[in-house]
XYZ file of C-alpha atoms in Angstrom:
659
model
C 5.148 -67.850 85.643
C 8.703 -67.886 84.434
C 8.391 -71.183 82.596
C 5.186 -70.033 80.917
C 6.849 -66.752 79.903
C 9.876 -68.574 78.491
C 7.623 -71.030 76.664
C 5.636 -68.210 75.071
C 8.823 -66.429 73.995
C 10.246 -69.608 72.454
C 7.018 -70.203 70.521
C 7.031 -66.596 69.283
C 10.658 -66.975 68.181
C 9.805 -70.270 66.509
C 6.899 -68.584 64.738
C 9.275 -65.919 63.417
C 11.890 -68.441 62.279
C 9.256 -70.578 60.566
C 7.799 -67.655 58.625
C 11.289 -66.349 57.819
C 12.106 -69.731 56.275
C 9.023 -69.419 54.054
C 9.673 -65.842 52.967
C 10.228 -65.701 49.206
C 9.484 -69.383 48.659
C 6.917 -70.588 46.147
C 3.577 -70.735 47.934
C 2.862 -74.437 47.773
C 0.847 -76.242 50.456
C -0.448 -72.896 51.703
C -3.132 -74.254 54.031
C -0.691 -76.464 55.929
C 1.857 -73.648 56.320
C -0.781 -71.281 57.680
C -1.969 -73.976 60.086
C 1.547 -74.527 61.402
C 1.891 -70.793 61.935
C -1.452 -70.675 63.738
C -0.380 -73.526 66.030
C 2.772 -71.617 66.992
C 0.731 -68.461 67.522
C -1.723 -70.343 69.771
C 1.169 -71.822 71.726
C 2.802 -68.411 72.182
C -0.522 -66.961 73.264
C -1.064 -69.812 75.702
C 2.358 -69.278 77.263
C 1.925 -65.530 77.678
C -1.647 -65.847 78.977
C -0.620 -68.568 81.423
C 2.150 -66.318 82.749
C -0.297 -63.417 83.102
C -2.954 -65.537 84.845
C -0.402 -67.013 87.258
C 0.742 -63.499 88.129
C -2.886 -62.413 88.425
C -3.577 -65.101 91.024
C -0.757 -63.788 93.193
C -2.191 -60.274 92.962
C -5.608 -61.615 94.037
C -4.201 -62.805 97.355
C -2.262 -59.603 97.903
C -5.518 -57.700 97.441
C -7.671 -59.822 99.759
C -4.943 -59.844 102.435
C -4.785 -56.063 102.445
C -8.269 -54.855 101.602
C -11.868 -55.598 102.470
C -14.101 -56.172 99.458
C -17.766 -56.878 99.054
C -18.790 -60.441 98.325
C -19.797 -59.321 94.811
C -16.387 -57.760 94.229
C -14.680 -60.938 95.439
C -16.800 -62.937 93.007
C -15.619 -60.724 90.172
C -12.014 -60.789 91.363
C -11.790 -64.579 91.440
C -13.705 -65.016 88.149
C -12.183 -62.160 86.119
C -9.985 -64.412 83.963
C -12.770 -66.915 83.299
C -15.970 -64.882 83.036
C -15.952 -61.696 80.969
C -19.028 -60.401 82.823
C -16.889 -60.214 85.950
C -15.075 -57.279 84.378
C -18.137 -55.029 84.714
C -17.898 -54.700 88.531
C -16.682 -51.170 89.296
C -15.683 -51.834 92.922
C -13.059 -54.341 91.932
C -11.315 -51.709 89.780
C -11.193 -49.376 92.779
C -9.812 -51.954 95.215
C -7.716 -54.163 92.876
C -6.363 -52.000 90.077
C -3.275 -54.079 89.364
C -5.115 -57.367 89.494
C -7.789 -56.169 87.080
C -5.142 -54.768 84.770
C -3.638 -58.254 84.614
C -7.080 -59.768 84.024
C -7.633 -57.369 81.139
C -4.272 -58.408 79.674
C -5.331 -62.036 79.855
C -8.404 -61.208 77.774
C -6.532 -59.026 75.261
C -3.584 -61.348 74.656
C -5.525 -63.693 72.313
C -5.804 -60.780 69.892
C -2.262 -61.553 68.818
C -3.525 -64.709 67.104
C -5.696 -62.543 64.885
C -3.006 -59.942 64.283
C -0.175 -62.394 63.592
C -2.274 -64.370 61.123
C -1.907 -61.512 58.643
C 1.894 -61.486 58.722
C 2.386 -64.306 56.203
C 0.885 -63.289 52.890
C 0.858 -64.809 49.438
C 1.447 -62.427 46.566
C 2.411 -62.371 42.935
C 6.149 -61.893 42.593
C 8.018 -61.608 39.319
C 10.810 -64.153 39.356
C 13.629 -62.862 37.133
C 16.400 -65.256 36.184
C 19.402 -64.141 34.151
C 20.324 -67.376 32.457
C 20.745 -68.950 29.024
C 18.044 -70.177 26.675
C 18.184 -72.887 24.010
C 16.830 -72.573 20.482
C 17.715 -68.883 20.048
C 18.257 -68.132 16.372
C 19.721 -65.254 14.400
C 20.011 -64.184 10.768
C 23.175 -64.886 8.821
C 22.740 -64.066 5.133
C 26.164 -65.511 4.417
C 24.312 -68.830 4.296
C 22.335 -67.533 1.298
C 25.600 -66.532 -0.343
C 26.805 -70.119 -0.030
C 23.536 -71.788 -1.012
C 23.651 -73.627 -4.346
C 20.259 -74.620 -5.727
C 21.880 -77.667 -7.368
C 23.012 -78.933 -3.975
C 20.469 -77.480 -1.544
C 20.903 -77.614 2.198
C 19.068 -80.583 3.683
C 18.289 -80.765 7.389
C 16.492 -83.577 9.163
C 15.218 -84.920 5.841
C 13.864 -81.575 4.608
C 15.265 -79.050 2.159
C 16.263 -75.659 3.459
C 14.481 -72.657 1.979
C 16.289 -69.871 0.173
C 15.158 -66.291 -0.323
C 15.733 -66.451 -4.097
C 14.910 -68.357 -7.247
C 17.633 -68.784 -9.857
C 18.053 -69.160 -13.608
C 21.127 -70.579 -15.325
C 22.756 -70.170 -18.709
C 23.620 -73.867 -18.929
C 22.511 -76.990 -17.139
C 25.890 -78.523 -17.859
C 28.115 -77.237 -15.096
C 31.159 -78.537 -16.937
C 30.536 -76.125 -19.798
C 32.786 -73.127 -20.115
C 31.687 -69.750 -18.750
C 28.266 -70.870 -17.518
C 26.704 -68.892 -14.682
C 23.548 -68.670 -12.637
C 21.568 -65.463 -12.518
C 18.791 -64.053 -10.387
C 15.139 -64.705 -11.166
C 13.215 -63.265 -8.221
C 12.097 -63.934 -4.651
C 11.110 -67.530 -3.947
C 7.502 -68.471 -3.291
C 8.402 -69.704 0.200
C 10.011 -66.405 1.073
C 7.125 -64.411 -0.407
C 4.671 -66.305 1.792
C 6.679 -65.415 4.893
C 7.201 -61.793 3.824
C 3.522 -61.266 3.038
C 2.633 -62.370 6.551
C 4.894 -59.667 7.940
C 3.470 -57.051 5.550
C -0.245 -57.691 5.788
C -0.627 -58.921 9.365
C 0.651 -55.547 10.654
C 3.130 -57.287 12.944
C 6.230 -59.447 13.041
C 5.263 -63.072 12.653
C 6.736 -65.502 15.164
C 7.429 -69.199 14.852
C 4.884 -71.645 16.192
C 5.594 -72.566 19.833
C 8.658 -70.304 19.810
C 8.032 -69.132 23.373
C 7.875 -72.734 24.610
C 10.980 -73.790 22.683
C 13.048 -70.806 23.801
C 11.693 -69.811 27.220
C 10.340 -73.116 28.487
C 6.874 -73.943 29.774
C 5.389 -71.237 31.977
C 8.198 -68.744 31.436
C 8.478 -65.415 29.670
C 11.878 -64.454 28.343
C 13.851 -61.702 26.679
C 17.040 -61.871 24.680
C 19.013 -59.689 22.284
C 20.724 -60.637 19.035
C 22.864 -58.798 16.497
C 22.874 -59.389 12.758
C 23.389 -57.649 9.430
C 20.443 -57.297 7.047
C 19.085 -54.698 4.643
C 17.363 -51.582 5.921
C 15.822 -48.515 4.321
C 17.414 -45.214 5.248
C 14.830 -42.486 4.711
C 15.122 -38.721 4.436
C 12.432 -36.053 4.161
C 12.992 -33.924 1.051
C 9.842 -31.749 0.896
C 7.451 -30.310 3.480
C 4.580 -27.947 2.733
C 2.512 -26.695 -0.190
C 4.740 -25.619 -3.055
C 7.940 -26.455 -1.173
C 11.119 -27.010 -3.140
C 12.075 -30.675 -3.334
C 15.573 -31.145 -1.983
C 18.199 -33.135 -3.816
C 18.434 -36.772 -2.758
C 21.915 -37.859 -3.725
C 22.260 -37.717 -7.496
C 18.719 -38.975 -8.023
C 16.004 -37.082 -9.853
C 12.776 -36.846 -7.896
C 9.960 -38.324 -10.022
C 7.229 -35.989 -8.630
C 6.700 -32.989 -6.388
C 4.078 -31.812 -3.900
C 1.731 -30.635 -6.659
C 0.374 -34.182 -7.045
C -0.632 -34.248 -3.371
C -3.661 -32.644 -1.754
C -4.460 -29.813 -1.536
C -2.965 -29.014 -4.976
C -3.407 -32.497 -6.368
C -5.828 -35.322 -5.664
C -3.586 -37.823 -3.891
C -3.166 -38.243 -0.145
C -0.593 -40.948 -0.835
C 1.716 -41.303 -3.812
C 4.525 -43.891 -3.876
C 6.870 -44.592 -6.760
C 9.144 -47.551 -5.987
C 9.834 -49.324 -9.294
C 12.335 -47.013 -10.997
C 15.245 -49.187 -12.180
C 13.679 -52.451 -11.008
C 15.444 -55.640 -12.090
C 13.547 -57.284 -14.958
C 12.610 -60.827 -14.059
C 12.571 -61.823 -17.765
C 16.112 -60.892 -18.655
C 15.897 -62.423 -22.133
C 12.967 -62.505 -24.524
C 13.451 -66.156 -25.438
C 14.624 -68.747 -22.923
C 14.215 -72.441 -22.251
C 12.885 -73.660 -18.906
C 15.446 -72.781 -16.267
C 16.318 -69.488 -17.954
C 18.738 -70.802 -20.569
C 18.744 -68.273 -23.472
C 17.822 -69.409 -27.013
C 17.832 -67.669 -30.380
C 14.869 -66.970 -32.654
C 15.028 -70.566 -33.867
C 14.836 -71.975 -30.364
C 18.442 -73.092 -30.413
C 20.627 -72.671 -27.400
C 22.933 -69.716 -27.633
C 26.436 -71.075 -27.539
C 29.025 -70.383 -26.340
C 28.132 -68.379 -23.224
C 30.559 -65.679 -24.228
C 28.129 -64.641 -26.939
C 25.402 -63.808 -24.386
C 24.641 -60.134 -23.628
C 27.247 -58.637 -21.325
C 24.655 -57.350 -18.837
C 22.550 -60.535 -18.620
C 21.487 -60.960 -14.991
C 23.494 -57.945 -13.878
C 22.281 -55.820 -10.942
C 22.539 -52.277 -12.221
C 20.799 -50.338 -9.467
C 18.548 -50.690 -6.441
C 15.247 -48.789 -6.800
C 14.821 -45.733 -4.596
C 11.569 -45.560 -2.636
C 9.816 -42.225 -3.251
C 6.768 -41.547 -1.074
C 4.577 -38.443 -1.000
C 1.752 -38.031 1.492
C -0.487 -35.361 2.962
C -1.144 -34.751 6.626
C -4.510 -33.398 7.744
C -3.948 -30.468 10.085
C -7.274 -30.929 11.867
C -9.126 -34.099 10.842
C -12.325 -32.943 12.541
C -12.637 -29.744 10.490
C -11.177 -30.819 7.142
C -13.419 -29.767 4.218
C -14.884 -32.819 2.444
C -13.640 -31.824 -1.050
C -11.535 -29.296 -2.956
C -14.515 -27.099 -3.839
C -15.061 -26.167 -0.199
C -13.495 -23.180 1.521
C -10.448 -23.961 3.621
C -9.338 -26.896 1.478
C -5.976 -25.368 0.562
C -5.119 -24.699 4.202
C -6.236 -28.079 5.557
C -3.257 -30.207 4.458
C 0.519 -30.349 4.668
C 2.043 -32.319 1.787
C 5.367 -34.058 2.413
C 7.813 -36.170 0.408
C 10.545 -38.500 1.588
C 12.930 -40.879 -0.160
C 14.585 -44.095 1.031
C 17.565 -46.130 -0.134
C 18.331 -49.760 0.643
C 21.337 -50.053 2.935
C 23.235 -52.936 4.418
C 22.430 -52.382 8.083
C 23.731 -53.657 11.417
C 20.813 -54.421 13.742
C 20.450 -55.076 17.429
C 17.029 -56.540 18.121
C 15.384 -57.440 21.402
C 12.974 -60.375 21.315
C 10.453 -60.665 24.111
C 8.023 -63.524 24.683
C 5.055 -63.175 27.021
C 2.889 -66.248 27.019
C 2.435 -67.112 23.353
C 2.929 -63.516 22.223
C 6.132 -62.312 20.596
C 7.316 -58.711 20.743
C 10.314 -57.286 18.919
C 12.133 -54.025 19.415
C 14.934 -52.774 17.200
C 17.230 -51.087 19.702
C 19.986 -50.236 17.235
C 20.259 -49.813 13.485
C 23.532 -48.702 11.945
C 23.450 -48.043 8.215
C 26.720 -49.408 6.845
C 26.702 -49.047 3.060
C 24.289 -48.954 0.134
C 23.233 -52.297 -1.283
C 23.897 -50.813 -4.737
C 25.895 -47.610 -5.042
C 24.595 -46.423 -8.421
C 22.175 -43.774 -9.657
C 19.256 -44.716 -11.889
C 18.954 -42.662 -15.083
C 15.258 -42.423 -15.806
C 14.205 -42.402 -19.466
C 17.482 -43.704 -20.827
C 17.155 -47.235 -22.190
C 20.091 -49.599 -22.092
C 20.053 -51.221 -25.509
C 22.279 -54.135 -24.542
C 20.476 -57.223 -25.851
C 18.450 -57.870 -22.662
C 14.874 -57.039 -21.742
C 16.177 -54.951 -18.863
C 16.486 -51.399 -20.161
C 17.700 -50.002 -16.848
C 20.579 -47.597 -17.106
C 22.532 -46.511 -14.038
C 25.836 -44.873 -13.317
C 28.571 -45.590 -12.652
C 28.612 -48.841 -14.582
C 31.702 -49.877 -12.655
C 29.479 -50.463 -9.609
C 27.263 -53.002 -11.397
C 27.224 -56.399 -9.710
C 27.800 -59.305 -12.119
C 26.813 -62.967 -11.708
C 30.414 -64.134 -11.924
C 31.099 -62.255 -8.666
C 29.214 -65.120 -7.077
C 29.278 -64.363 -3.346
C 28.543 -60.669 -3.659
C 25.951 -61.280 -6.376
C 24.021 -63.719 -4.176
C 24.102 -61.300 -1.245
C 22.835 -58.382 -3.346
C 20.128 -60.589 -4.829
C 18.955 -61.573 -1.331
C 18.777 -57.976 -0.150
C 17.111 -56.995 -3.428
C 14.396 -59.638 -2.895
C 13.737 -58.367 0.606
C 13.448 -54.801 -0.647
C 11.228 -55.869 -3.542
C 8.633 -57.270 -1.137
C 8.366 -53.894 0.562
C 8.381 -51.915 -2.675
C 5.624 -54.044 -4.200
C 3.495 -53.617 -1.067
C 3.682 -49.825 -0.820
C 3.827 -48.812 -4.492
C 0.790 -46.961 -5.875
C -1.577 -44.141 -5.029
C -4.527 -43.164 -2.851
C -6.838 -40.468 -4.246
C -8.630 -38.477 -1.537
C -10.663 -35.835 -3.341
C -13.364 -36.085 -2.161
C -12.214 -37.324 1.239
C -15.349 -39.353 1.811
C -14.793 -41.489 -1.282
C -11.096 -42.442 -1.451
C -9.804 -44.325 -4.452
C -7.028 -46.845 -3.823
C -4.578 -48.091 -6.406
C -2.111 -49.596 -3.968
C -1.620 -52.583 -1.694
C -0.504 -50.130 0.991
C -4.166 -49.976 1.975
C -3.670 -53.423 3.536
C -0.577 -52.443 5.490
C -0.032 -50.494 8.676
C 0.801 -47.325 6.719
C -2.839 -46.258 6.313
C -5.246 -45.089 9.002
C -8.725 -46.609 8.496
C -10.177 -44.186 11.066
C -9.112 -41.167 9.003
C -10.571 -42.046 5.593
C -7.436 -44.076 4.753
C -5.071 -41.143 4.950
C -1.504 -42.222 5.750
C -0.437 -41.986 9.362
C 1.516 -38.774 10.046
C 4.614 -40.855 10.906
C 4.439 -42.899 7.714
C 8.152 -42.282 7.064
C 9.049 -44.268 10.178
C 6.361 -46.826 9.403
C 7.911 -47.605 6.006
C 11.190 -48.367 7.731
C 9.402 -50.436 10.379
C 7.405 -52.334 7.759
C 10.638 -53.371 6.069
C 11.957 -54.584 9.410
C 8.727 -56.546 9.950
C 9.471 -58.434 6.726
C 13.028 -59.181 7.802
C 12.099 -60.242 11.341
C 9.267 -62.429 10.047
C 11.957 -64.696 8.585
C 12.320 -66.008 12.151
C 8.892 -67.614 11.790
C 10.196 -70.158 9.255
C 12.931 -72.297 10.778
C 13.692 -73.880 7.412
C 15.164 -70.671 5.976
C 18.849 -71.364 5.328
C 19.773 -67.879 6.548
C 18.320 -68.670 9.990
C 21.121 -70.005 12.195
C 21.847 -70.585 15.865
C 22.728 -67.356 17.643
C 25.471 -69.228 19.499
C 26.666 -71.041 16.340
C 25.957 -68.721 13.384
C 27.697 -71.065 10.966
C 25.122 -73.815 11.590
C 21.637 -73.885 10.047
C 19.433 -75.957 12.389
C 16.144 -76.091 10.526
C 13.481 -77.511 12.845
C 16.009 -79.271 15.079
C 16.049 -78.494 18.791
C 19.024 -76.877 20.459
C 21.302 -78.376 23.098
C 23.989 -77.282 25.530
C 26.115 -75.932 22.689
C 23.384 -73.573 21.458
C 22.578 -71.812 24.730
C 22.298 -68.036 24.419
C 22.139 -65.384 27.190
C 18.570 -64.464 28.055
C 16.454 -63.198 30.898
C 13.610 -65.476 31.944
C 10.756 -64.279 34.087
C 7.405 -65.403 35.337
C 4.862 -64.345 37.917
C 4.747 -66.739 40.847
C 2.690 -67.027 44.014
C 5.292 -66.635 46.732
C 5.149 -66.208 50.490
C 5.784 -62.732 51.826
C 6.617 -62.510 55.520
C 5.978 -59.158 57.202
C 8.385 -59.578 60.122
C 7.845 -56.042 61.408
C 4.143 -56.584 62.042
C 4.670 -59.947 63.711
C 7.320 -58.607 66.067
C 5.257 -55.532 66.909
C 2.451 -57.838 68.046
C 4.709 -60.270 69.875
C 6.771 -57.481 71.439
C 3.638 -55.925 72.899
C 2.427 -59.307 74.153
C 5.848 -60.205 75.563
C 6.240 -56.822 77.255
C 2.816 -57.144 78.867
C 3.651 -60.666 80.011
C 6.976 -59.494 81.470
C 5.207 -56.685 83.349
C 2.693 -59.223 84.623
C 5.461 -61.567 85.785
C 7.215 -58.686 87.550
C 3.972 -57.767 89.322
C 3.419 -61.423 90.131
C 6.934 -61.701 91.556
C 6.314 -58.646 93.755
C 3.044 -60.233 94.860
C 4.860 -63.430 95.840
C 7.174 -61.412 98.062
C 4.181 -59.604 99.560
C 2.594 -62.997 100.203
C 5.585 -63.945 102.385
C 7.279 -65.757 99.495
C 4.414 -68.167 99.088
C 2.984 -68.998 95.649
C -0.809 -68.956 95.965
C -3.393 -70.477 93.680
C -7.191 -70.536 93.377
C -7.751 -74.262 93.470
C -10.753 -75.751 95.236
C -8.705 -76.954 98.197
C -7.172 -73.522 98.680
C -10.579 -71.842 98.686
C -11.993 -74.425 101.117
C -9.045 -73.958 103.458
C -9.508 -70.189 103.413
C -13.262 -70.315 104.111
C -13.513 -73.185 106.628
C -14.756 -72.575 110.152
C -17.616 -70.579 111.679
C -16.393 -67.171 110.506
C -18.743 -67.067 107.517
C -21.460 -69.457 108.731
C -23.646 -66.683 110.097
C -24.245 -65.459 106.547
C -27.467 -66.655 104.850
C -25.935 -68.043 101.623
C -29.129 -69.642 100.204
C -27.133 -72.636 99.202
C -30.235 -74.458 98.055
C -30.725 -72.015 95.157
C -27.123 -71.217 94.374
C -27.612 -67.436 94.366
C -26.978 -64.635 96.827
C -29.218 -62.096 98.443
C -28.316 -58.530 97.400
C -27.607 -57.734 101.020
C -25.134 -60.586 101.265
C -23.341 -59.437 98.098
C -22.718 -56.085 99.763
C -21.094 -57.586 102.875
C -17.432 -56.709 103.142
C -15.099 -59.671 103.433
C -11.350 -59.886 103.833
C -8.585 -62.389 104.387
C -6.560 -62.342 107.569
C -6.346 -63.477 111.171
C -9.702 -64.835 112.345
C -10.843 -63.528 115.797
C -11.489 -66.060 118.567
C -15.176 -66.330 119.438
C -17.149 -67.275 122.564
C -20.192 -69.425 122.697
C -22.260 -66.652 121.220
C -19.854 -66.427 118.336
C -18.745 -62.852 119.145
C -15.738 -61.592 121.093
C -15.047 -57.939 121.733
C -11.999 -56.760 119.898
C -10.266 -55.615 123.083
C -10.377 -59.184 124.363
C -8.673 -60.564 121.331
C -5.182 -61.819 121.865
C -2.568 -59.820 119.944
C -0.666 -61.625 117.245
C 3.027 -61.456 117.853
C 4.110 -62.049 114.270
C 6.084 -65.160 115.252
C 3.420 -67.718 114.367
C 1.854 -67.991 117.906
C -0.574 -65.873 119.891
C 0.092 -64.859 123.481
C -1.693 -67.904 124.829
C 0.463 -70.212 122.792
C -2.226 -71.135 120.277
C -1.467 -71.256 116.556
C -3.337 -68.417 114.822
C -5.720 -69.296 112.003
C -6.045 -67.317 108.807
C -9.050 -67.286 106.527
C -11.845 -65.238 105.058
C -14.086 -63.381 107.441
C -16.572 -60.553 107.560
C -15.533 -57.042 108.390
C -14.925 -56.938 112.137
C -14.253 -60.681 112.331
C -10.869 -60.628 110.641
C -7.647 -58.781 111.136
C -5.634 -58.170 107.930
C -1.869 -57.939 107.700
C -0.977 -54.702 105.936
C 2.447 -53.993 104.546
C 4.139 -50.748 105.439
C 6.604 -49.288 102.964
C 9.125 -51.815 101.711
C 8.349 -55.469 101.552
C 11.047 -56.114 104.079
C 10.261 -53.454 106.702
C 7.484 -55.183 108.596
C 3.734 -55.673 108.931
C 0.922 -54.566 111.237
C -2.479 -55.966 112.033
C -5.587 -53.986 111.449
């Protein structure tokens, strides 16, 4: 009993330790792990059941030594752990309560195999690893300030791409007073920017998630950089509202052009003071100015003073109308309720140099960006455009702005290149949102703007602008800027860890690692220790109780460990005591009358030739192993009246009597 109990406990402990070692591990080779656990569970069950059955056998002999049972009850008692039908005999529960309780435990203990099998699960667990990722890039527009189109950056055999195109006053760099001046945004940059504008999302580089996160991983990282950003302010809200002053600028329109007073649901004016791409009327290829005879203008000092000069940065003026209740809006201005159905609004935006903090997140092949911080530092150009006043200065650019002292000249090379880059970025937004949308009648809108193709307009509401269009303009500009990350050949795209180095398409290494958080969903083992120990604790407690009862039974059986082997049964039933019963051994079954005979285990009476001796003639057993005539008494099974049972009185150690 004790060895079986210890064996079962050790197997249960081993089962726990095995599952504990798997807890949290990647669920590989699942079938084998579950099989190993099942083997340990079977072994634990076998140990506990063996302990219970051994204890049960001791209780059997205590019962038959102290009580008379019918033959049918004895059948059930000796077969209770092997034949479940033996449990249906009611007499055996009355005469052998403890023994049958142990038999029931033997049948219930295997349930722990079923219950413990559900304690090692496999579930999806998000594995989060705070580590460093290669190939993380950032924006550094200082690289565009340093870029010289005569000596372009070349990486891995390919030219780097700049945001701008340039003209020059002289192809001879040894000439006096020559300078380069801005032409416009480059075709390469325009292609990237248009993707950000018209795809309604930030474009990511091909295989960026694989390059940065690694195969099978998602990742998140944060970078900081300085880029342009539009700072917007609402200056009018409501029909007939007074337009507020926006700096020193003159608002080019008011709410009267917007529905319900006007016909437009969207009205954007973004070109006031725009830099003229054709700075001179007559130039040679490359932008070198010539006179009316086609001769180069020489020397450069004789060129117009404001050639290529940035005089101002256009302000973005946007008016739009919000439908108060889209479901009940009158279809046109001739219907009742038209004047009350809309709220016209106007806002204005200026281009600022802005400090950004941006979170990049990759899930699978999808890229998500979130601007977590934007700090507007200073205006790209701190001048005010004077509308209607032409600058007659010898150039095609008639823009006039004040103060002139804040103009940015080409000979201020580094600053000029930076302003030109930010101007190109802003131009892509301004070109995309400039124009109008007529919405009277609502059911037949008339578009004169590319904004229809952007995320500013709601196709489900007859192409009215979204109510939060002010924020969307800002976000659209940021989409353009962040889409630069999709083209690794941009010279302004550098390593986040080494912002002075433009990598192009090259892969990163140990020196370019950047802090990131990698994550992925993994099948991992989950061990429910509580459930396993609840099951095993119950099984172990029952086995301990059984062993205690078995130990008590051993003491009641005079310290002898009994069993139910064939030889033991033969020894207990030998002799003439049971031969007078008609057993029908030829058929193997029992007559109902025989099954009701009461049988017990004890001292067999001596018999005469007739096989019967009156009880008063029976020699009394002295308890010292001999009868009064000196014969050795014989114990065995006998019918009621043929056997005297030894019954315990009180404590195990107080004595016994015959009955």
